[in-house]
Amino acid sequence: MMNRRKLLSSAVALGGTALGLGTGALAFRASATTPTLQIALQNTTTSNQVYAYVTGQAIDNNNALMLLESDGHTVYYPSSPGSPGSPLGANCAIALGAPGSTTTITIPHIAGGRIWFSVGAPLTFLLNPGPGLVEPSVSNQSDPNINIKWDFCEFTYNSSQMFANISYVDFVSLPISLALTNASGATQTVSGLPTNGLDTVCSNLIAQHASDGAGWDQLVVKSGGANLRALSPNNGIVINSALFSGYYQPYVDQVWSQYSNQTLTVDTQASWGSVTGQVSGGQLTFPGLGSFGQPSAADIFSCSTGPFANTAGAMGPLTARISAAFNRSTLLTDANQPDGENPANYYKNAITNHYSRIAHAASLDGRGYGFPYDDVAPNGGADQSGAVSDGNPTLLTVAVGGGTATGPGGGPSPSQSSSSSSGGGGGSVSAYSTIQAVSYSSHNGTQNEATSDSGGGQDVGWIANGDWLAYSNVDFGSAGATQFKARVASGAASGVSGLVQVALDSPTAAPIGSFALGNTGGWQSWETVPANISKVTGVHTVYLTFSSGQPADFVNVHWFTFAQS
């Protein structure tokens, strides 16, 4: 598990932001990356004023503070200024092109990296003696960037791999999506928010406050009457220390009561293995390892204060898993953490991290760090953190503005409709909704393209034998689905055809249903084709797999859905 704190703490912190050291262990592949990597920045906003910035530490130059200059290729190493709050000595605003365009930049090996985006105006970065970088802040009301719409994604590119993720840990603002392509052509994606994602998050926070009166509406920040960002509870508490005071106490009391009478088992997923604790004398104690007092709401949202401040030894993985279970409110329903956890069961208690719930539900694939340890998952479990990684990367594509970033050969989508179920816990997707083909969580051998089909957007094309598309956390419910249908087109040559198949939880699993497809009259001549499938219940990763006796491309897919008989 590579957690956000480990990623950002791979060397010393960059100036003004204090970043704690987490406990995630990274198992690097035995490979060596190239000294530099290209990153394609796609402007999928409607603005001609979009700027990008790259910051981090240069691994191959003694972890020196670095930024990229405005050309997107020259590395700038700031020298230590004589006084705090000094301006940069170089122009580091990388102006992106017009909406729909792609700007390619080049990075060296970087630790603790961020790609920042702003819309409508450039950002202001300052220097403190050291040098230390003073980054934009959403909680400092005197920050020069406080009224600018900006956001970032995070990455580390070292000799072993590229690791990148989107994050809602601090706030939600601009939609950002990722696509990481490796030397074999396989691409991993994180879909991020749709174009209207921020508005969805803000309206749902306001609705949650109307429901429980807890103050979720105070996380919504507006400028000129429009939503500017939605703060995380942690940043909300920075601004108003009374916010959420006592919010978690009834749940914490229930947890302490339950584990006074039974044991809690935590799989550390590290050298300590599974360990057992119980509440005694007001402390949740794991014999020989350490104890936890009752956490406050601020402790739970931060995952790093109060009883969660000690991350030495086994307390690190214990803190990660227990604080994650508090944020997701699963401690009363599962005494074995995180073994057997299912994202569909997250955030079900009335007292929970509703900000994280809402951010996940608004995301196209349900992924993205909603709190610092949102990468905690059972062994083999579904990713929640919105991360991509590869030991042999060739291109990282980052899109800002909505839609899914596309790798080589695919064009950026200016907009994308979310297929997430509005009531789905933990970002689950209803099997009975219209699932856009381009909302995949990972894929192999395919490319996205603009479609002329009704509804517009993009379809997935260049599909041939052996290719597949994966969709995480598809919820079939308890009644179950017995039918499948997909919107498909084909301009395949005479004699070329193939099967569109549905498999569960692995691309190599036996298909539960399929239909055959030949030429439909063209690559944009669309038909809706039904098929029967074996009955499916519960939550699964759905794979569309493609089989053909010929190597040629044979199908495009726009969307699909399931139905009950």
Coordinates of C-alpha atoms in Angstrom, one line a residue:
M1 CA 0.0 0.0 0.0
M2 CA 1.4 3.4 -1.0
N3 CA -0.4 6.0 1.0
R4 CA -0.6 9.7 0.4
R5 CA 1.5 10.6 3.4
K6 CA 4.3 8.2 2.4
L7 CA 4.2 9.6 -1.1
L8 CA 4.5 13.2 0.0
S9 CA 7.1 12.5 2.7
S10 CA 9.6 10.7 0.5
A11 CA 12.1 13.4 1.5
V12 CA 11.9 16.5 3.6
A13 CA 8.8 18.7 3.4
L14 CA 8.7 21.6 1.0
G15 CA 8.5 24.8 3.0
G16 CA 5.2 26.0 4.4
T17 CA 3.2 22.8 4.5
A18 CA 3.8 20.3 7.3
L19 CA 3.4 16.7 6.0
G20 CA 3.5 13.7 8.4
L21 CA 5.2 10.4 7.7
G22 CA 2.8 7.6 7.0
T23 CA 3.2 3.9 7.2
G24 CA 2.4 2.6 3.7
A25 CA 5.0 0.2 2.4
L26 CA 5.8 0.5 -1.3
A27 CA 6.9 -2.7 -3.1
F28 CA 8.8 -1.3 -6.1
R29 CA 9.3 -3.3 -9.2
A30 CA 12.8 -4.4 -10.0
S31 CA 13.2 -2.1 -13.0
A32 CA 14.8 1.3 -13.7
T33 CA 12.8 4.2 -15.2
T34 CA 14.3 6.7 -17.7
P35 CA 15.9 9.9 -16.3
T36 CA 13.0 12.0 -17.6
L37 CA 9.3 11.4 -18.4
Q38 CA 6.9 13.3 -20.6
I39 CA 3.6 14.5 -19.1
A40 CA 0.7 15.6 -21.4
L41 CA -1.4 18.3 -19.8
Q42 CA -4.9 18.5 -21.4
N43 CA -7.1 21.5 -21.1
T44 CA -10.7 20.2 -20.9
T45 CA -12.0 23.4 -19.4
T46 CA -13.8 26.1 -21.3
S47 CA -11.2 28.7 -20.4
N48 CA -8.3 30.1 -22.4
Q49 CA -6.6 31.1 -19.2
V50 CA -5.4 27.8 -17.6
Y51 CA -2.0 27.6 -16.0
A52 CA 0.1 24.6 -14.7
Y53 CA 3.0 24.5 -12.2
V54 CA 5.2 21.6 -11.3
T55 CA 6.9 21.5 -7.9
G56 CA 8.9 18.9 -6.0
Q57 CA 12.3 17.7 -5.0
A58 CA 14.9 16.7 -7.6
I59 CA 15.9 13.2 -6.6
D60 CA 19.0 13.2 -8.9
N61 CA 20.2 16.6 -7.4
N62 CA 20.3 15.8 -3.7
N63 CA 16.5 16.3 -3.4
A64 CA 16.9 20.0 -4.1
L65 CA 13.7 22.1 -4.2
M66 CA 12.7 22.5 -7.9
L67 CA 10.1 23.9 -10.2
L68 CA 9.7 23.8 -13.9
E69 CA 10.0 27.0 -15.8
S70 CA 7.2 28.3 -18.1
D71 CA 8.6 26.4 -21.1
G72 CA 7.7 23.1 -19.3
H73 CA 11.1 21.6 -19.7
T74 CA 13.8 23.8 -18.0
V75 CA 14.3 22.9 -14.3
Y76 CA 14.6 25.9 -11.9
Y77 CA 16.4 25.5 -8.6
P78 CA 15.6 28.5 -6.3
S79 CA 18.4 29.8 -4.2
S80 CA 17.7 30.8 -0.6
P81 CA 16.3 34.3 -0.4
G82 CA 17.3 36.9 2.2
S83 CA 13.8 37.3 3.6
P84 CA 10.6 35.4 4.0
G85 CA 7.9 35.7 1.3
S86 CA 10.3 36.5 -1.5
P87 CA 9.2 36.1 -5.2
L88 CA 10.5 33.3 -7.4
G89 CA 13.4 34.1 -9.6
A90 CA 11.9 32.6 -12.7
N91 CA 8.5 32.5 -14.5
C92 CA 7.1 29.0 -13.6
A93 CA 3.6 29.5 -15.0
I94 CA 3.1 27.0 -17.8
A95 CA 0.3 28.4 -19.9
L96 CA -1.9 25.7 -21.4
G97 CA -3.4 26.1 -24.8
A98 CA -7.0 26.7 -25.8
P99 CA -9.8 24.3 -24.6
G100 CA -9.3 20.9 -26.1
S101 CA -5.5 21.3 -26.5
T102 CA -2.6 19.3 -25.0
T103 CA 0.7 20.7 -23.7
T104 CA 3.5 18.3 -23.2
I105 CA 6.1 18.9 -20.5
T106 CA 9.2 17.0 -19.4
I107 CA 10.1 16.1 -15.8
P108 CA 13.2 14.6 -14.1
H109 CA 13.0 12.2 -11.2
I110 CA 10.9 14.1 -8.6
A111 CA 9.9 13.2 -5.0
G112 CA 6.9 14.8 -3.3
G113 CA 5.8 16.2 -6.7
R114 CA 2.7 18.2 -7.4
I115 CA 1.1 19.5 -10.6
W116 CA -0.9 22.6 -9.8
F117 CA -3.6 24.1 -12.0
S118 CA -5.3 27.4 -11.9
V119 CA -8.1 28.8 -14.1
G120 CA -8.6 32.5 -14.8
A121 CA -5.4 33.8 -13.2
P122 CA -1.8 32.5 -12.5
L123 CA -0.9 31.4 -9.0
T124 CA 1.6 33.1 -6.7
F125 CA 4.4 30.9 -5.1
L126 CA 6.8 32.5 -2.7
L127 CA 10.2 31.6 -1.2
N128 CA 11.3 31.5 2.4
P129 CA 15.0 31.1 3.5
G130 CA 16.2 27.6 3.1
P131 CA 15.0 27.7 0.4
G132 CA 11.4 26.7 1.3
L133 CA 8.5 27.0 -1.0
V134 CA 5.4 28.8 0.2
E135 CA 2.6 27.1 -1.5
P136 CA -1.0 28.3 -2.1
S137 CA -3.3 27.7 0.8
V138 CA -7.1 27.4 1.1
S139 CA -7.2 28.0 4.9
N140 CA -5.1 31.2 5.0
Q141 CA -7.5 34.0 4.3
S142 CA -4.6 36.4 3.5
D143 CA -3.1 34.0 0.9
P144 CA -2.7 35.8 -2.5
N145 CA -4.4 32.9 -4.2
I146 CA -7.4 32.6 -1.9
N147 CA -9.9 33.8 -4.5
I148 CA -8.4 31.9 -7.5
K149 CA -9.9 28.5 -8.5
W150 CA -7.0 26.1 -8.3
D151 CA -6.2 22.5 -7.5
F152 CA -3.5 19.9 -7.8
C153 CA -2.6 16.2 -8.3
E154 CA 0.3 14.5 -6.6
F155 CA 3.1 12.3 -7.9
T156 CA 6.5 10.7 -7.3
Y157 CA 8.7 9.7 -10.2
N158 CA 11.8 7.8 -9.1
S159 CA 14.1 5.1 -10.5
S160 CA 11.6 2.4 -9.7
Q161 CA 8.2 3.8 -10.9
M162 CA 5.8 6.6 -11.5
F163 CA 3.1 6.9 -8.8
A164 CA 0.4 9.6 -9.1
N165 CA -2.9 10.2 -7.5
I166 CA -5.7 12.8 -7.4
S167 CA -6.6 14.0 -3.9
Y168 CA -9.6 15.5 -2.0
V169 CA -7.8 15.4 1.3
D170 CA -7.6 19.2 1.5
F171 CA -10.4 20.3 -0.7
V172 CA -12.4 19.7 -3.9
S173 CA -12.3 22.3 -6.7
L174 CA -11.1 21.6 -10.3
P175 CA -11.8 18.2 -11.9
I176 CA -8.5 16.4 -12.5
S177 CA -8.1 13.0 -14.1
L178 CA -5.1 10.8 -14.8
A179 CA -4.0 8.3 -17.5
L180 CA -0.6 6.4 -17.1
T181 CA 0.6 4.5 -20.1
N182 CA 3.5 2.1 -20.0
A183 CA 5.9 0.7 -22.6
S184 CA 3.6 -2.1 -23.6
G185 CA 0.7 0.3 -24.3
A186 CA -1.4 -0.6 -21.3
T187 CA -3.1 2.4 -19.7
Q188 CA -4.4 2.9 -16.1
T189 CA -6.8 5.7 -15.5
V190 CA -8.4 7.7 -12.7
S191 CA -11.5 9.4 -14.0
G192 CA -11.9 12.2 -11.3
L193 CA -14.9 14.5 -11.2
P194 CA -17.2 15.3 -14.1
T195 CA -17.3 18.9 -15.3
N196 CA -20.0 19.8 -12.7
G197 CA -18.5 17.8 -9.9
L198 CA -17.7 20.7 -7.6
D199 CA -21.3 21.9 -7.8
T200 CA -22.6 18.4 -7.0
V201 CA -20.3 18.1 -4.0
C202 CA -21.3 21.5 -2.7
S203 CA -25.0 20.9 -3.1
N204 CA -24.8 17.6 -1.3
L205 CA -22.8 19.1 1.6
I206 CA -25.5 21.7 2.0
A207 CA -28.2 18.9 1.9
Q208 CA -26.3 16.9 4.5
H209 CA -26.2 19.9 6.8
A210 CA -30.0 20.3 6.3
S211 CA -30.3 16.7 7.3
D212 CA -28.2 16.6 10.5
G213 CA -27.3 20.2 11.3
A214 CA -23.6 19.3 11.8
G215 CA -22.1 22.2 9.8
W216 CA -21.2 20.5 6.5
D217 CA -22.5 23.6 4.7
Q218 CA -19.6 25.6 6.2
L219 CA -17.2 23.7 4.0
V220 CA -18.6 25.3 0.9
V221 CA -16.6 28.4 -0.3
K222 CA -18.1 30.7 -2.9
S223 CA -16.7 33.6 -4.9
G224 CA -18.9 36.0 -6.8
G225 CA -21.9 33.8 -6.1
A226 CA -20.3 30.7 -7.7
N227 CA -18.8 27.7 -5.9
L228 CA -15.0 28.1 -5.6
R229 CA -14.1 25.0 -3.6
A230 CA -15.4 22.6 -1.0
L231 CA -13.0 22.3 2.0
S232 CA -12.3 19.1 3.7
P233 CA -13.5 18.9 7.4
N234 CA -9.9 19.1 8.4
N235 CA -9.4 22.5 6.7
G236 CA -12.8 23.6 7.8
I237 CA -11.7 23.0 11.4
V238 CA -8.5 25.0 10.8
I239 CA -10.7 28.0 9.9
N240 CA -13.3 27.4 12.6
S241 CA -12.0 25.4 15.5
A242 CA -15.5 24.8 16.9
L243 CA -16.7 23.1 13.7
F244 CA -17.7 19.5 14.2
S245 CA -16.8 19.7 17.9
G246 CA -18.3 16.6 19.5
Y247 CA -19.7 15.3 16.2
Y248 CA -18.1 11.8 16.4
Q249 CA -18.5 11.4 20.2
P250 CA -21.7 9.2 20.1
Y251 CA -20.1 6.9 17.5
V252 CA -16.8 6.7 19.5
D253 CA -18.7 5.9 22.7
Q254 CA -20.5 3.0 20.8
V255 CA -17.1 1.7 19.5
W256 CA -15.6 1.9 23.0
S257 CA -18.6 0.1 24.5
Q258 CA -18.6 -2.7 21.8
Y259 CA -14.9 -3.4 22.2
S260 CA -15.0 -3.4 26.0
N261 CA -17.0 -6.7 25.5
Q262 CA -15.2 -8.1 22.4
T263 CA -11.9 -7.9 20.6
L264 CA -11.0 -5.9 17.6
T265 CA -8.6 -7.6 15.1
V266 CA -6.5 -5.4 12.8
D267 CA -4.5 -6.8 9.9
T268 CA -1.5 -4.5 9.9
Q269 CA -0.6 -5.8 6.4
A270 CA 3.0 -5.5 7.5
S271 CA 5.5 -7.5 9.6
W272 CA 3.3 -7.5 12.7
G273 CA 0.6 -9.4 10.9
S274 CA -2.9 -9.4 12.5
V275 CA -3.1 -8.1 16.0
T276 CA -5.9 -8.1 18.5
G277 CA -7.0 -5.3 20.9
Q278 CA -9.7 -4.5 23.4
V279 CA -10.9 -1.5 25.4
S280 CA -9.8 -1.5 29.0
G281 CA -9.4 1.4 31.4
G282 CA -10.7 3.8 28.7
Q283 CA -7.9 2.8 26.3
L284 CA -8.1 0.6 23.1
T285 CA -5.0 -1.5 23.8
F286 CA -3.1 -3.8 21.6
P287 CA -0.8 -5.7 24.1
G288 CA 2.9 -5.1 23.5
L289 CA 2.2 -2.6 20.7
G290 CA 0.4 0.5 22.1
S291 CA -2.9 2.0 23.0
F292 CA -5.4 4.6 21.7
G293 CA -7.5 7.0 23.7
Q294 CA -10.8 8.2 22.4
P295 CA -10.3 10.3 19.3
S296 CA -12.1 13.6 18.7
A297 CA -13.7 14.5 15.4
A298 CA -10.6 16.6 14.6
D299 CA -8.4 13.6 15.3
I300 CA -10.5 11.4 13.0
F301 CA -10.6 13.8 10.1
S302 CA -6.8 14.6 10.3
C303 CA -5.8 11.0 11.0
S304 CA -2.7 12.5 12.7
T305 CA -3.5 14.2 16.0
G306 CA -4.4 13.1 19.5
P307 CA -4.3 9.3 19.7
F308 CA -3.3 9.1 16.1
A309 CA -0.1 11.2 16.5
N310 CA 2.1 8.2 17.4
T311 CA 3.1 6.3 14.2
A312 CA 6.2 4.6 15.6
G313 CA 6.5 0.9 14.8
A314 CA 3.2 -1.0 14.7
M315 CA 1.3 2.1 15.8
G316 CA 1.7 3.4 12.2
P317 CA -0.3 0.7 10.4
L318 CA -2.7 0.5 13.4
T319 CA -3.3 4.3 13.2
A320 CA -3.9 4.1 9.4
R321 CA -6.4 1.3 9.6
I322 CA -8.3 2.4 12.7
S323 CA -8.5 6.1 11.6
A324 CA -9.7 4.8 8.2
A325 CA -12.4 2.7 9.8
F326 CA -13.5 5.7 11.9
N327 CA -13.8 7.9 8.7
R328 CA -15.7 5.2 6.9
S329 CA -17.7 4.3 10.1
T330 CA -17.2 0.5 9.8
L331 CA -15.9 -0.3 13.3
L332 CA -19.4 -1.2 14.6
T333 CA -20.1 -3.6 11.7
D334 CA -16.7 -5.2 11.2
A335 CA -14.4 -6.4 14.0
N336 CA -11.8 -7.5 11.5
Q337 CA -10.2 -4.5 9.9
P338 CA -9.7 -4.1 7.0
D339 CA -10.2 -7.7 6.0
G340 CA -13.3 -8.4 4.0
E341 CA -14.2 -4.7 3.8
N342 CA -16.4 -3.7 0.8
P343 CA -16.6 -0.1 -0.3
A344 CA -20.4 -0.5 -0.7
N345 CA -20.5 -0.7 3.1
Y346 CA -18.5 2.5 3.8
Y347 CA -20.2 5.7 5.2
K348 CA -23.4 3.9 6.1
N349 CA -23.7 5.1 9.7
A350 CA -25.4 8.5 10.1
I351 CA -22.2 9.7 11.8
T352 CA -19.5 9.4 9.3
N353 CA -17.1 11.5 7.1
H354 CA -19.9 12.7 4.8
Y355 CA -17.4 14.9 2.9
S356 CA -15.4 11.9 1.8
R357 CA -18.7 10.0 1.0
I358 CA -19.9 12.8 -1.1
A359 CA -16.6 13.3 -2.9
H360 CA -16.4 9.6 -3.8
A361 CA -20.0 9.5 -5.0
A362 CA -19.5 12.5 -7.2
S363 CA -16.4 11.0 -8.9
L364 CA -16.8 9.2 -12.2
D365 CA -15.2 6.0 -10.9
G366 CA -15.7 6.6 -7.2
R367 CA -11.9 7.0 -6.5
G368 CA -9.8 9.7 -5.0
Y369 CA -8.3 10.3 -1.5
G370 CA -11.1 11.6 0.7
F371 CA -8.9 11.6 3.8
P372 CA -5.2 10.9 4.4
Y373 CA -5.5 7.1 4.8
D374 CA -8.1 6.5 2.1
D375 CA -5.7 4.0 0.5
V376 CA -6.4 1.5 3.3
A377 CA -8.0 -1.6 1.7
P378 CA -8.2 -5.3 2.3
N379 CA -5.6 -7.5 0.5
G380 CA -6.8 -7.6 -3.1
G381 CA -9.5 -5.0 -2.4
A382 CA -10.8 -2.3 -4.6
D383 CA -8.7 0.9 -4.8
Q384 CA -10.4 4.0 -3.3
S385 CA -7.4 6.3 -3.4
G386 CA -7.4 7.3 -7.1
A387 CA -3.8 6.2 -7.8
V388 CA -1.9 4.9 -10.8
S389 CA 1.6 3.4 -10.8
D390 CA 3.9 1.6 -13.1
G391 CA 7.6 0.6 -13.2
N392 CA 8.0 1.2 -16.9
P393 CA 6.0 4.4 -17.7
T394 CA 6.2 6.2 -21.0
L395 CA 3.6 8.9 -20.6
L396 CA 1.4 10.4 -17.8
T397 CA -1.6 12.3 -19.1
V398 CA -3.3 14.8 -16.8
A399 CA -6.6 16.5 -17.8
V400 CA -8.0 19.5 -16.0
G401 CA -11.6 20.6 -16.3
G402 CA -13.7 17.4 -16.5
G403 CA -13.8 14.2 -18.5
T404 CA -11.3 11.4 -18.5
A405 CA -7.6 11.9 -19.4
T406 CA -6.7 9.8 -22.4
G407 CA -3.4 8.2 -23.3
P408 CA -1.7 8.2 -26.7
G409 CA -4.2 8.3 -29.6
G410 CA -7.2 9.5 -27.5
G411 CA -8.6 13.0 -27.4
P412 CA -9.7 14.8 -24.3
S413 CA -13.3 14.9 -23.5
P414 CA -14.8 18.3 -22.8
S415 CA -17.5 16.9 -20.6
Q416 CA -18.5 13.6 -19.1
S417 CA -21.7 12.5 -17.3
S418 CA -21.2 10.7 -14.0
S419 CA -22.6 7.1 -13.9
S420 CA -22.3 6.9 -10.1
S421 CA -25.4 6.0 -8.2
S422 CA -26.4 9.0 -6.2
G423 CA -27.1 6.9 -3.2
G424 CA -24.2 4.5 -3.6
G425 CA -21.9 4.2 -0.6
G426 CA -18.2 4.6 -1.2
G427 CA -18.6 5.6 -4.8
S428 CA -20.4 2.4 -6.0
V429 CA -22.0 2.5 -9.4
S430 CA -25.5 1.1 -10.0
A431 CA -25.4 -1.7 -12.5
Y432 CA -28.8 -0.5 -13.7
S433 CA -27.5 3.0 -14.6
T434 CA -26.1 3.9 -18.0
I435 CA -22.4 3.3 -17.6
Q436 CA -20.3 5.3 -20.0
A437 CA -17.6 3.1 -21.6
V438 CA -14.9 5.7 -21.0
S439 CA -15.6 5.7 -17.2
Y440 CA -13.4 2.6 -16.9
S441 CA -11.1 2.2 -13.8
S442 CA -8.5 0.5 -15.9
H443 CA -8.2 -0.9 -19.5
N444 CA -5.9 -2.7 -21.8
G445 CA -5.3 -2.2 -25.6
T446 CA -8.0 0.4 -26.2
Q447 CA -8.2 4.2 -27.0
N448 CA -10.9 6.8 -26.5
E449 CA -12.4 8.9 -29.2
A450 CA -15.1 11.5 -29.8
T451 CA -18.4 9.9 -30.8
S452 CA -21.2 11.2 -33.0
D453 CA -23.7 8.9 -31.2
S454 CA -26.7 10.4 -29.5
G455 CA -25.6 11.9 -26.2
G456 CA -22.2 12.9 -27.5
G457 CA -19.1 12.6 -25.4
Q458 CA -16.6 9.8 -26.1
D459 CA -16.6 6.1 -27.0
V460 CA -13.9 3.5 -26.5
G461 CA -12.5 2.2 -29.8
W462 CA -9.6 0.4 -31.3
I463 CA -10.8 -2.8 -29.6
A464 CA -9.5 -6.1 -30.8
N465 CA -9.0 -9.7 -29.5
G466 CA -7.6 -9.8 -25.9
D467 CA -8.5 -6.2 -25.0
W468 CA -10.5 -5.4 -21.9
L469 CA -12.2 -2.6 -19.9
A470 CA -12.7 -2.7 -16.1
Y471 CA -15.3 -0.9 -14.0
S472 CA -14.8 -0.9 -10.2
N473 CA -17.6 -1.2 -7.6
V474 CA -20.6 -2.0 -9.8
D475 CA -23.5 -2.7 -7.5
F476 CA -26.0 -5.3 -8.7
G477 CA -28.0 -5.2 -5.4
S478 CA -29.7 -8.2 -3.9
A479 CA -32.3 -8.9 -6.6
G480 CA -29.6 -9.4 -9.2
A481 CA -29.3 -8.8 -12.9
T482 CA -29.9 -11.4 -15.7
Q483 CA -29.6 -9.2 -18.8
F484 CA -26.9 -7.0 -20.3
K485 CA -27.0 -4.6 -23.2
A486 CA -24.4 -2.4 -24.8
R487 CA -24.3 0.5 -27.3
V488 CA -21.8 -0.7 -30.0
A489 CA -20.6 0.1 -33.5
S490 CA -18.3 -1.6 -36.0
G491 CA -16.7 -0.8 -39.2
A492 CA -14.7 -4.0 -39.3
A493 CA -13.8 -5.5 -42.7
S494 CA -15.8 -8.3 -44.2
G495 CA -15.2 -11.5 -42.3
V496 CA -14.0 -9.8 -39.1
S497 CA -16.2 -10.2 -36.1
G498 CA -16.0 -11.0 -32.4
L499 CA -17.6 -11.4 -29.0
V500 CA -18.4 -8.7 -26.5
Q501 CA -18.2 -10.6 -23.1
V502 CA -19.0 -9.8 -19.5
A503 CA -16.7 -11.2 -16.8
L504 CA -16.5 -10.5 -13.0
D505 CA -13.5 -9.5 -10.9
S506 CA -10.9 -10.6 -13.3
P507 CA -10.3 -10.2 -17.1
T508 CA -9.5 -13.9 -17.3
A509 CA -12.6 -15.1 -15.5
A510 CA -15.1 -17.2 -17.4
P511 CA -17.6 -14.9 -19.1
I512 CA -21.1 -14.8 -17.6
G513 CA -22.6 -13.7 -20.9
S514 CA -21.8 -12.4 -24.4
F515 CA -23.0 -11.3 -27.8
A516 CA -21.4 -11.5 -31.2
L517 CA -20.9 -8.5 -33.4
G518 CA -19.9 -7.9 -37.0
N519 CA -19.9 -4.8 -39.2
T520 CA -22.8 -2.4 -38.3
G521 CA -22.2 -0.1 -41.2
G522 CA -19.4 2.0 -39.8
W523 CA -17.4 2.8 -36.7
Q524 CA -20.0 5.4 -35.7
S525 CA -23.1 3.4 -36.8
W526 CA -24.5 2.6 -33.5
E527 CA -26.7 -0.3 -32.3
T528 CA -28.0 -1.4 -28.9
V529 CA -27.4 -5.1 -28.6
P530 CA -28.9 -7.2 -25.7
A531 CA -27.6 -10.4 -24.1
N532 CA -28.6 -12.8 -21.3
I533 CA -26.2 -13.3 -18.5
S534 CA -25.9 -15.6 -15.5
K535 CA -27.6 -13.9 -12.5
V536 CA -25.3 -11.5 -10.6
T537 CA -25.8 -10.0 -7.1
G538 CA -23.6 -7.9 -4.9
V539 CA -20.8 -5.5 -5.8
H540 CA -18.1 -6.5 -8.4
T541 CA -15.5 -5.2 -10.7
V542 CA -17.1 -5.7 -14.1
Y543 CA -14.9 -6.5 -17.0
L544 CA -15.9 -6.2 -20.7
T545 CA -13.6 -8.6 -22.5
F546 CA -13.3 -8.9 -26.2
S547 CA -12.6 -12.1 -28.2
S548 CA -12.0 -12.5 -31.9
G549 CA -10.5 -15.0 -34.3
Q550 CA -8.8 -12.2 -36.2
P551 CA -6.2 -9.6 -34.9
A552 CA -8.1 -6.6 -36.4
D553 CA -10.2 -4.1 -34.4
F554 CA -13.9 -5.1 -34.5
V555 CA -15.9 -3.0 -32.1
N556 CA -16.5 0.4 -30.5
V557 CA -18.4 0.8 -27.2
H558 CA -20.3 3.9 -26.1
W559 CA -22.2 2.7 -23.0
F560 CA -23.6 -0.4 -21.4
T561 CA -26.1 -1.3 -18.6
F562 CA -27.7 -4.3 -16.9
A563 CA -31.3 -5.2 -16.2
Q564 CA -33.4 -7.6 -14.2
S565 CA -35.7 -10.1 -16.0

